[in-house]
CSV table of C-alpha atoms in Angstrom, one decimal:
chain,number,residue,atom,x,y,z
A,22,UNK,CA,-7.5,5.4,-11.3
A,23,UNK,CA,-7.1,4.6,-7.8
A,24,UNK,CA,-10.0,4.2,-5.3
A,25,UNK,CA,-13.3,5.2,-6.8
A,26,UNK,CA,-13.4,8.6,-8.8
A,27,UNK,CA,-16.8,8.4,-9.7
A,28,UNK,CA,-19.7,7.5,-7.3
A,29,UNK,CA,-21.5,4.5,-8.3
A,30,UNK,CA,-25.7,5.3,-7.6
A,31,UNK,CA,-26.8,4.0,-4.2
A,32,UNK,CA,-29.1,2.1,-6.5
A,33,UNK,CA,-26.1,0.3,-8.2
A,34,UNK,CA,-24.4,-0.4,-4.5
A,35,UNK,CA,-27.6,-2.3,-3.1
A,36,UNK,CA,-28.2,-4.3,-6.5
A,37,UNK,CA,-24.4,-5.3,-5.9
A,38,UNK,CA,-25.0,-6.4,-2.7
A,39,UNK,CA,-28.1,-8.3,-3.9
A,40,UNK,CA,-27.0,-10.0,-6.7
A,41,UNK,CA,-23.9,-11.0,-5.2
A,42,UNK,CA,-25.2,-12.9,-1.8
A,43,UNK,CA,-25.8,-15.5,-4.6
A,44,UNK,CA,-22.6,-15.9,-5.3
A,45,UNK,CA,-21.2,-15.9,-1.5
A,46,UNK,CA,-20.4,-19.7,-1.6
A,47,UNK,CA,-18.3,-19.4,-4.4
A,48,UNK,CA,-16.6,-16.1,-3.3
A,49,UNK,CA,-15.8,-17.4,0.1
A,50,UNK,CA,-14.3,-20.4,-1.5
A,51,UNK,CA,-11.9,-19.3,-3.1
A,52,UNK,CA,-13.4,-17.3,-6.6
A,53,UNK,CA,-11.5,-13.9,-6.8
A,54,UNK,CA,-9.7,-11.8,-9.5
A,55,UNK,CA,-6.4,-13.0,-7.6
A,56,UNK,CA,-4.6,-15.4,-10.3
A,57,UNK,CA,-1.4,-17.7,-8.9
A,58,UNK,CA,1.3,-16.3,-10.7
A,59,UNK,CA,2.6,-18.0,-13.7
A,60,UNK,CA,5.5,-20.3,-14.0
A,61,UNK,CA,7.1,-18.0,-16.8
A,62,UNK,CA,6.4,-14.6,-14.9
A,63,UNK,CA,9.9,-13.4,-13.9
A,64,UNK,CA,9.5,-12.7,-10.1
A,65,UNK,CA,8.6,-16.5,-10.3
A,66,UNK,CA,11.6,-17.9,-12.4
A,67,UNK,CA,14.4,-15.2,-10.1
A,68,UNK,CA,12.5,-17.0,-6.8
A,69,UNK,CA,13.2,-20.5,-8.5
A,70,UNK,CA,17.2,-19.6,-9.1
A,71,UNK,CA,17.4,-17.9,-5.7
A,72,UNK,CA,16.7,-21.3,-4.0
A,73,UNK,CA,19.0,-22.9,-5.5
A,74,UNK,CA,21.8,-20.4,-5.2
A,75,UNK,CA,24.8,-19.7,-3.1
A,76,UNK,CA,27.0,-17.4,-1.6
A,77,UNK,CA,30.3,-18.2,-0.4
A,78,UNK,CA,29.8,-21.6,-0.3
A,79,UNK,CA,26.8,-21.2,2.0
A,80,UNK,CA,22.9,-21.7,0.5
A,81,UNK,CA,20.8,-19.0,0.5
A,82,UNK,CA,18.3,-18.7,3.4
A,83,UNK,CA,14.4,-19.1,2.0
A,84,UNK,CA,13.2,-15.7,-0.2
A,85,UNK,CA,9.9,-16.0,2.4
A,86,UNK,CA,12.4,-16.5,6.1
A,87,UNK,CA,11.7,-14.0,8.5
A,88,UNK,CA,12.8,-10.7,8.4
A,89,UNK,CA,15.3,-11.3,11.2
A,90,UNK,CA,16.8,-14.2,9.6
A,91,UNK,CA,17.1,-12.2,6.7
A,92,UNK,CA,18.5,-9.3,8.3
A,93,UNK,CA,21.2,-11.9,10.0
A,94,UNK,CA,22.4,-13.7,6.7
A,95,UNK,CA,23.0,-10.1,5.1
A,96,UNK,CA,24.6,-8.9,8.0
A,97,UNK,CA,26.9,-11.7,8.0
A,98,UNK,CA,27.8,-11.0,4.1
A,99,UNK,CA,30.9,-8.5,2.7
A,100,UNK,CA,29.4,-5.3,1.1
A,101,UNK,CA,30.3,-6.7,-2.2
A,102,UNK,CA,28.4,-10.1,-1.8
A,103,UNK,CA,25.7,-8.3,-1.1
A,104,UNK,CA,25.5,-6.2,-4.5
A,105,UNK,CA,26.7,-9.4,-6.3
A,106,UNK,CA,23.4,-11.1,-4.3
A,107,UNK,CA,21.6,-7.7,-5.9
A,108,UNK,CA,22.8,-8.1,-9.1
A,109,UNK,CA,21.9,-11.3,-9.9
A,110,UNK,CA,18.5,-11.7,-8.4
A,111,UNK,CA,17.0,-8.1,-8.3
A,112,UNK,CA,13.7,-9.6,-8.5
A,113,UNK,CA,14.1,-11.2,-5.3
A,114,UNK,CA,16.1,-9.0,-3.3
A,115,UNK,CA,14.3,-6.0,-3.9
A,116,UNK,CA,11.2,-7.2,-2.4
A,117,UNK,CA,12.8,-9.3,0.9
A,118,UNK,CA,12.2,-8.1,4.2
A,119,UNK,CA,15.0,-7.4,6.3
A,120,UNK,CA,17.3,-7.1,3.6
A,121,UNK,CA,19.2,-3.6,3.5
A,122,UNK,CA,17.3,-0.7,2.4
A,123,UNK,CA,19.8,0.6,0.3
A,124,UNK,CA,20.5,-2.4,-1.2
A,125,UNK,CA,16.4,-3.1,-1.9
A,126,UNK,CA,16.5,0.6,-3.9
A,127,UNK,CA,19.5,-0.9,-5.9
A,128,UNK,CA,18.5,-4.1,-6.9
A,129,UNK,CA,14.7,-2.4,-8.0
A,130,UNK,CA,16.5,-0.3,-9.8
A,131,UNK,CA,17.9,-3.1,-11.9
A,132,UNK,CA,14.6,-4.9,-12.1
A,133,UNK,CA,13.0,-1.9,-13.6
A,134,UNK,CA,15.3,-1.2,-15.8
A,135,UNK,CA,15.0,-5.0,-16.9
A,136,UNK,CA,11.6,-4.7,-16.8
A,137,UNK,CA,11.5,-2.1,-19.6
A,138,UNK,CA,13.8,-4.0,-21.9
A,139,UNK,CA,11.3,-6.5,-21.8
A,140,UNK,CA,8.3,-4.2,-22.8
A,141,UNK,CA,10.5,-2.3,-25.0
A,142,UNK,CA,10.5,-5.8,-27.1
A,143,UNK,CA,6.8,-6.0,-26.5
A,144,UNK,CA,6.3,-2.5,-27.8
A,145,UNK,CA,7.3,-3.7,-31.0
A,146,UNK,CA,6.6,-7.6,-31.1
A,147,UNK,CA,4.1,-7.7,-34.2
A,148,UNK,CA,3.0,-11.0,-32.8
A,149,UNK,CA,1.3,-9.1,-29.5
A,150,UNK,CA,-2.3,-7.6,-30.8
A,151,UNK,CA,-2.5,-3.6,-31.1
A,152,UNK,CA,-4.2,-3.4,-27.3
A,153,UNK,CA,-1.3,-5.8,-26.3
A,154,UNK,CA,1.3,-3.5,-27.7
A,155,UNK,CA,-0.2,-0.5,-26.7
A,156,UNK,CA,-0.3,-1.6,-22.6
A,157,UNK,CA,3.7,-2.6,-23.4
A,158,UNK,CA,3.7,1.0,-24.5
A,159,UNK,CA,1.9,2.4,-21.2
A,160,UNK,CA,4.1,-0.2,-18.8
A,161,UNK,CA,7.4,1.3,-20.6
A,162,UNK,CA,6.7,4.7,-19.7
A,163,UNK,CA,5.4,3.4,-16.2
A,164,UNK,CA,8.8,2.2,-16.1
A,165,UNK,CA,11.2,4.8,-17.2
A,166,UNK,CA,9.4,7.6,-15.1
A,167,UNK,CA,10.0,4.9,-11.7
A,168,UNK,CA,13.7,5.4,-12.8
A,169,UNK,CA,14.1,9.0,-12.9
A,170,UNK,CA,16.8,10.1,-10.5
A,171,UNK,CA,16.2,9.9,-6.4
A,172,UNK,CA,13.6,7.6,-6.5
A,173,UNK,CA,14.1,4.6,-4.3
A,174,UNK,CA,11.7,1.8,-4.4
A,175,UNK,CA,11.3,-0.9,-1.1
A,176,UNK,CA,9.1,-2.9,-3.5
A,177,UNK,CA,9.0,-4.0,-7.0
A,178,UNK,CA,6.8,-6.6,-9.2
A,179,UNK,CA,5.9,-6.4,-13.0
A,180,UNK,CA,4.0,-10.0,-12.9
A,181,UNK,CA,0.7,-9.5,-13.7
A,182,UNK,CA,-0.8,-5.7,-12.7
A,183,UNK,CA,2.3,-5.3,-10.7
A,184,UNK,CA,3.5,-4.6,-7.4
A,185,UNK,CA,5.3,-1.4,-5.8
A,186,UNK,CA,6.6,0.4,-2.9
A,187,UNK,CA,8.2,4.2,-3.0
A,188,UNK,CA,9.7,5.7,-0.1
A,189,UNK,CA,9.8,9.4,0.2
A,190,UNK,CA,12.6,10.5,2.6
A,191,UNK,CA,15.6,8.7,4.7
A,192,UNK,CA,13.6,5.5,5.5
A,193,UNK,CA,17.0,4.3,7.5
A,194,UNK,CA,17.2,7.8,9.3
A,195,UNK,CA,13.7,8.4,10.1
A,196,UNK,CA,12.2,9.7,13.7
A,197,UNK,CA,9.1,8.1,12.6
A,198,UNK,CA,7.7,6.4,9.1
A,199,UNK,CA,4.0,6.9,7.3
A,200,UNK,CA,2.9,4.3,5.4
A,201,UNK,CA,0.0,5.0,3.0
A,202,UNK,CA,-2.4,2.3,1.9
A,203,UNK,CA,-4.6,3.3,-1.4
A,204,UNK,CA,-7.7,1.5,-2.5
A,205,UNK,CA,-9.0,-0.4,-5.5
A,206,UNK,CA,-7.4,-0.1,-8.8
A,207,UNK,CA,-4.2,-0.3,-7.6
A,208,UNK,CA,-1.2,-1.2,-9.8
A,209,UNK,CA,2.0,-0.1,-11.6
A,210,UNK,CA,0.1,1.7,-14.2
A,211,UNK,CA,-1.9,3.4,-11.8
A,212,UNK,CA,0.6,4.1,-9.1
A,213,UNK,CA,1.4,7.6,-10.5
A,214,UNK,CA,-0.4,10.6,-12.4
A,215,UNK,CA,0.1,13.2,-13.9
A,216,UNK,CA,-2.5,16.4,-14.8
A,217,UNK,CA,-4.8,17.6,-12.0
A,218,UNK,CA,-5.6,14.7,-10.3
A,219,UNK,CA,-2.0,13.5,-9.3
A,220,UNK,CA,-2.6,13.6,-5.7
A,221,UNK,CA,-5.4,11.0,-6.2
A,222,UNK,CA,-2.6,7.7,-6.9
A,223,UNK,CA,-0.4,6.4,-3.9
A,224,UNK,CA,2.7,7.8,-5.1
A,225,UNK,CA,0.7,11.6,-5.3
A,226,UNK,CA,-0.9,11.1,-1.6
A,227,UNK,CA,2.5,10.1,-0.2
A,228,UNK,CA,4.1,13.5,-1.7
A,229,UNK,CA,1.6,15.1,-0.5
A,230,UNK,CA,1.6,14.1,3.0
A,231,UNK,CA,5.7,13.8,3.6
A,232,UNK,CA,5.2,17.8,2.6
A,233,UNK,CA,2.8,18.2,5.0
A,234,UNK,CA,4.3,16.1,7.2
A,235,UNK,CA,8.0,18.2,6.7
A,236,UNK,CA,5.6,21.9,7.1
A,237,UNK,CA,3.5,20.2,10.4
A,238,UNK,CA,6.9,19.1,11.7
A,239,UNK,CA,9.9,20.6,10.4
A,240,UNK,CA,12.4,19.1,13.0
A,241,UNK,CA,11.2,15.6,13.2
A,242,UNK,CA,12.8,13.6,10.2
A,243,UNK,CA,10.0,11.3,8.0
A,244,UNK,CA,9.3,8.7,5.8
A,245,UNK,CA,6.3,7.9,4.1
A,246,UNK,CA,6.0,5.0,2.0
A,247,UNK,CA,3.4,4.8,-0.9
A,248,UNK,CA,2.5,1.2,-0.4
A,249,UNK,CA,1.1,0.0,-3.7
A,250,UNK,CA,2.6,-3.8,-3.0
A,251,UNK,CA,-0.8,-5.8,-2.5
A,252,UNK,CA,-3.4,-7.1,-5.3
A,253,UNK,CA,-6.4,-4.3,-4.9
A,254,UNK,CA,-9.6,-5.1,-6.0
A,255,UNK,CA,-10.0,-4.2,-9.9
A,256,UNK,CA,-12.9,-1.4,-9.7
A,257,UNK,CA,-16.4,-2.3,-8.0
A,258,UNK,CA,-16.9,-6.4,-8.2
A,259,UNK,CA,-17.1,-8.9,-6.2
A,260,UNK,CA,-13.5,-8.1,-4.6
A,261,UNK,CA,-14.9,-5.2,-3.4
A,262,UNK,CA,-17.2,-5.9,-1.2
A,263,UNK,CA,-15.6,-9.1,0.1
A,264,UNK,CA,-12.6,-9.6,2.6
A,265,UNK,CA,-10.1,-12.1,0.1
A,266,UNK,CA,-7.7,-9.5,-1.1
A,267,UNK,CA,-7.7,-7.4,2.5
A,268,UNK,CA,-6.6,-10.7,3.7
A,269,UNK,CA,-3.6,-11.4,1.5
A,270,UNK,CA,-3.0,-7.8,1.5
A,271,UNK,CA,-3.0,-7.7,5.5
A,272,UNK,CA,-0.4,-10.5,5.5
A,273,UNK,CA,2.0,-8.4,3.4
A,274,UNK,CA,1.6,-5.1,5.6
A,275,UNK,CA,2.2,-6.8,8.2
A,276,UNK,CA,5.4,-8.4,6.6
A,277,UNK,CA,6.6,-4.8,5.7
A,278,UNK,CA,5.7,-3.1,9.3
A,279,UNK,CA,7.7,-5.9,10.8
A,280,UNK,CA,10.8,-5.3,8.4
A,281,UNK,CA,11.1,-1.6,8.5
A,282,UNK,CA,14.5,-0.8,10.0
A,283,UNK,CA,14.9,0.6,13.5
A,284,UNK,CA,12.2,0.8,16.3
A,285,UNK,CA,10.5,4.5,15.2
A,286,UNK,CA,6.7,5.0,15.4
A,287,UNK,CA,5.2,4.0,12.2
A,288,UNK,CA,1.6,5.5,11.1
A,289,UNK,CA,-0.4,4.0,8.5
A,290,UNK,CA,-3.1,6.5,6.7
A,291,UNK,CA,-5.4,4.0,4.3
A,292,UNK,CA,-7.8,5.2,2.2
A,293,UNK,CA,-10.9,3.3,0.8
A,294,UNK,CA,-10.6,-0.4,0.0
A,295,UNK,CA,-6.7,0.0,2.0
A,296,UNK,CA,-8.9,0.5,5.5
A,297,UNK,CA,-10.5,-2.4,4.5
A,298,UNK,CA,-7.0,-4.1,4.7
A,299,UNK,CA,-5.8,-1.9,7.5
A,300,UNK,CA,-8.3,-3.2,9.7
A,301,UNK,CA,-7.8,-7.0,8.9
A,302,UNK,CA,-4.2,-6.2,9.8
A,303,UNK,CA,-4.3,-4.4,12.5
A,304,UNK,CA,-4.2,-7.0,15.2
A,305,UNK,CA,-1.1,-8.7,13.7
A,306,UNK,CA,0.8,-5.3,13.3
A,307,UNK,CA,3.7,-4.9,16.0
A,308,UNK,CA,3.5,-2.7,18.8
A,309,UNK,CA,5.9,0.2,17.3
A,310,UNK,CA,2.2,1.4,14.8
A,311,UNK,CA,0.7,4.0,16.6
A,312,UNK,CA,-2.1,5.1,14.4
A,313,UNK,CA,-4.1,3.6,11.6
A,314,UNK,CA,-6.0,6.7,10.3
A,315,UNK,CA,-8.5,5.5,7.8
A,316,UNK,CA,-10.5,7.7,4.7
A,317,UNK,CA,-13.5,7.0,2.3
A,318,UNK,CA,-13.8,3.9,4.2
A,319,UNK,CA,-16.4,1.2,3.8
A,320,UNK,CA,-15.7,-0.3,7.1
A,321,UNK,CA,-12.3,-2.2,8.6
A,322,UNK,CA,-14.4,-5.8,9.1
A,323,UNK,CA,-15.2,-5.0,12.4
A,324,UNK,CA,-18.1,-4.3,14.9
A,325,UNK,CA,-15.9,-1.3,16.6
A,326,UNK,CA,-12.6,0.1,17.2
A,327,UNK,CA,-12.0,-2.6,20.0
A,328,UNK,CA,-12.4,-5.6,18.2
A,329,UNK,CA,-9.5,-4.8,15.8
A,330,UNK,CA,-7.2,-5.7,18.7
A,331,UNK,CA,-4.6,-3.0,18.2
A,332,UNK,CA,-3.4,-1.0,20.4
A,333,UNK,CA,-2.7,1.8,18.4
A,334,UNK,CA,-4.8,4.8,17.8
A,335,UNK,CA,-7.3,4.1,15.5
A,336,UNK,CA,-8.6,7.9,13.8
A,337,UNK,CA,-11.4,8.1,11.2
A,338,UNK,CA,-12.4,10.9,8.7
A,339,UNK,CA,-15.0,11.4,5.6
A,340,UNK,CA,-15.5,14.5,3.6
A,341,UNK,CA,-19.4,15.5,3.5
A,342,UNK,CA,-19.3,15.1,-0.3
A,343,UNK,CA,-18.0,11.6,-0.2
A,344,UNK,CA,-19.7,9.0,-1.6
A,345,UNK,CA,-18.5,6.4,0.3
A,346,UNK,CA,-21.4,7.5,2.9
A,347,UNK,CA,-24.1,5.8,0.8
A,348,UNK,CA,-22.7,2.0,0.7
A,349,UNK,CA,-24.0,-0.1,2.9
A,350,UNK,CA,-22.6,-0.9,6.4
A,351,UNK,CA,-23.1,-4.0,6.9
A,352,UNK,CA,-21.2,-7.7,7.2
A,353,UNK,CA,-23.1,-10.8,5.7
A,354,UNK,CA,-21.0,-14.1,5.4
A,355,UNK,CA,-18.4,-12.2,4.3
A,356,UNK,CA,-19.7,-9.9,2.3
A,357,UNK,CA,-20.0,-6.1,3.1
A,358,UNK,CA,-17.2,-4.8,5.5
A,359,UNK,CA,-19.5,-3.6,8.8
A,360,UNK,CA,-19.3,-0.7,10.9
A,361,UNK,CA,-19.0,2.3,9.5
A,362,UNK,CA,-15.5,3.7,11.0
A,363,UNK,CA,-17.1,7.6,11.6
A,364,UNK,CA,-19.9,6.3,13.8
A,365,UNK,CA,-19.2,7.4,16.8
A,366,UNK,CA,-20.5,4.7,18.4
A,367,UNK,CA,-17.8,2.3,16.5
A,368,UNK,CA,-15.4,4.0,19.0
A,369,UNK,CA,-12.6,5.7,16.7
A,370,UNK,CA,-11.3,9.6,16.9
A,371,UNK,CA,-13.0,11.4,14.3
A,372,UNK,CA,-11.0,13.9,12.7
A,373,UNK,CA,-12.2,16.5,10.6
A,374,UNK,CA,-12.2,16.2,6.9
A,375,UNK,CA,-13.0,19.7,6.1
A,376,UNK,CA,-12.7,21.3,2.7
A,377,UNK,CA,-11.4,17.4,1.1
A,378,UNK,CA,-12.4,17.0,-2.2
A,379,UNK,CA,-14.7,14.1,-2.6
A,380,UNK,CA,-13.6,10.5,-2.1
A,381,UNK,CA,-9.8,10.8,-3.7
A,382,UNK,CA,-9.1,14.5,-2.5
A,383,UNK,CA,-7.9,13.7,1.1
A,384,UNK,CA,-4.4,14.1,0.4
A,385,UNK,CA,-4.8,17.8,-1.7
A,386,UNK,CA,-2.5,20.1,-0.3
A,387,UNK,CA,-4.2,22.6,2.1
A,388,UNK,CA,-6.6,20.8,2.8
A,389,UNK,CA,-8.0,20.5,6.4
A,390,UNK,CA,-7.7,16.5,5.7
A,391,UNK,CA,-3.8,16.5,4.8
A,392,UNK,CA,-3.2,19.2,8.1
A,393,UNK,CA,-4.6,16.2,10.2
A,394,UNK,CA,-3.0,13.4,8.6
A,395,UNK,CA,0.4,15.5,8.6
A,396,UNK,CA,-0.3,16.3,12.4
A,397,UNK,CA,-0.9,12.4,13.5
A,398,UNK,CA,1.8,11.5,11.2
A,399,UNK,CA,4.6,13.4,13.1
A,400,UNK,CA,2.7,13.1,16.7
A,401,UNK,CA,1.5,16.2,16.9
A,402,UNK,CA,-1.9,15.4,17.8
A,403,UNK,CA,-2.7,18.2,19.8
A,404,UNK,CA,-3.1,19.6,16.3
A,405,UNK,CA,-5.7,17.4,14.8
A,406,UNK,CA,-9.2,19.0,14.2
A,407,UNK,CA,-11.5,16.8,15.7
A,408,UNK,CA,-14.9,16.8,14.1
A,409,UNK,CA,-18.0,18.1,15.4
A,410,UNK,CA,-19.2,14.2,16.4
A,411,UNK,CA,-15.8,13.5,18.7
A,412,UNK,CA,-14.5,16.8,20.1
A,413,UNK,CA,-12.3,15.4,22.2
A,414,UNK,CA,-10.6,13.1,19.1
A,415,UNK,CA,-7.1,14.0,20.4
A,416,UNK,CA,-8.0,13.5,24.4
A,417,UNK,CA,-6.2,10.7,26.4
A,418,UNK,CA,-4.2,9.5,23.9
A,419,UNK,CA,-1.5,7.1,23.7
A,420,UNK,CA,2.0,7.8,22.9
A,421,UNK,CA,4.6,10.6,23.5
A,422,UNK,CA,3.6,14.0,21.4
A,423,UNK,CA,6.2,14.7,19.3
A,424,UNK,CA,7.0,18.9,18.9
């Protein structure tokens, strides 16, 4: 499941709320569902090696440099030091910014498939209970469907619930990039679907939209990244109505924006919880977003579009059956996440949502919701449907239209 299927009662929201200003001391100290990773789990143990590897004689440049520096020590490297670099740390180079793209998809490739050897033993360890077996079971499937031919992953993490990043298109190529930002419940084992519901998990909504984004634009080439590579809140808690895991989250979009390769226009689309971490990021995100277009959201922690300090184009949109519309808006040392972002006094362009279904049916195809998210995604905006509140939603806007 990821971001709320089900409404919670309005009744169940405010008791929430109420019961869990008690525990705002505690919560803003530190008290979340985020664990420090193990010593044992393997991203942990390949980060260890890396530092005190080598290539060539020369020491290889901190896992957590800067994407530039990154980009320069790989630059300076032969093609095959590279793979031999992929090879033996695919836990590491698949998830460093500003190494190559291609070589990311490669060494993920070889950390999933490693990954499933390891809960292929698991499957079958008589040591592990029934429900432990069972989830070895679930993350082995999880795993082999991620291999399947022509899928490239920028991201990938089995500690804990997991990390992952799928890109959808030529990311090196592209004219311009969509990055998609889901909500709570996010992991490996809910990063895909299958059955009716499959545009409802990141990788689903990204499919979705770099269809409608290839139909809204069909000469402009795309990329659209289902970005499933932070620590979501796990349902409705206490980490979902406070900031922690927006903030650790924000500092690895901002990582990511900052590494993709060339200079193109980059649109993120967050839904739910992700707007939460979309607008805690925005002000740190480089100059090359253009739009944060946010869905089902609670609020971006902030009073109004303004105060996010971006100057990108900041669009907002909620379905009429959503029940997203009956939390709370409001901020209370640090609980809540204010404003609500289709106000129109918080200052956003309100697009319409039209005929979405319910809080995880923006991205259904033919839907009036995916049409405007397609539109902003390839710069079309003369396209978007504004709603009924902001009629002028596409008006004096920044950035060239793209046709």
């Amino acid at each position: 499941m990821t971001s709320f299927d089900s409404s919670p009662t309005l009744t169940a929201w405010r008791t929430l709320l109420a019961i869990a200003v008690v525990f705002v001391m505690l919560a803003t100290t530190g008290w979340t569902a985020v664990r420090h990773q193990r010593s044992d789990e393997p991203r942990t143990v390949a980060l260890a090696s890396w530092a005190k590897g080598s290539i060539g004689g020369r020491a290889l440049p901190p896992a957590d440099a800067q994407p530039h520096r990154l980009a320069h020590f790989f630059a300076t490297l032969t093609a095959a030091q590279q793979v031999r670099l992929a090879d033996k740390y695919p836990l590491v180079v698949g998830n460093l910014n500003g190494a190559p793209v291609t070589l990311r998809y490669r060494a993920n490739r070889l950390a999933l498939a490693q990954a499933g050897t390891v809960e292929e033993r698991r499957a079958h360890d008589s040591r592990l209970s029934a429900e432990g077996r069972a989830e070895a079971v679930r993350r082995l499937d999880r795993f082999r469907s991620m291999l399947d031919r022509d899928r490239h992953f920028l991201a990938f993490d089995p500690s804990g619930r997991g990390h992952a990043a799928e890109v959808f298109g030529d990311l090196d190529r592209a004219e311009r990039v969509s990055v998609v930002v889901p909500g709570v419940d996010t992991n490996l084992l809910t990063l895909e679907r299958t059955g009716t519901k499959t545009n409802a998990a990141p990788v689903g909504m990204a499919k979705s939209l770099y269809a409608a984004e290839r139909t809204a634009g069909p000469g402009v080439r795309t990329a659209v990244i289902a970005w499933a590579d932070y620590t979501a809140p796990a349902g409705i808690g206490m980490d979902a109505a406070l900031g922690n895991l927006a903030q650790r989250g924000a500092v690895r979009l901002d990582a990511l924006v900052g590494a993709l390769p060339g200079r193109t226009p980059v649109s993120l689309f967050c839904h739910s919880y992700g707007s939460v971490l979309c607008g805690v990021a925005a002000s740190g995100l480089p100059a090359r977003v253009t739009d944060i277009a946010v869905a089902g959201s609670p609020g971006m922690r902030a009073d109004n579009a303004g105060a996010l300090h971006t100057r990108a184009n900041v669009w907002a949109m909620r379905d009429h059956d959503d029940w997203i519309a009956d939390v709370p808006n409001l901020e209370f040392a640090g609980l809540g996440h204010g404003a609500d972002p289709v106000d129109p006094d918080f200052g956003a362009r309100i697009a319409a949502a039209g005929d979405a279904i319910g809080h995880s049916g923006y991205f259904e195809p033919g839907t009036e919701s995916l049409g405007n998210f397609a539109a902003i995604g390839v710069g079309t905006y003369g396209s978007v449907t504004c709603a009924r509140a902001d009629t002028g939603c596409h008006e004096r806007i920044s950035g060239n239209e793209t046709v």
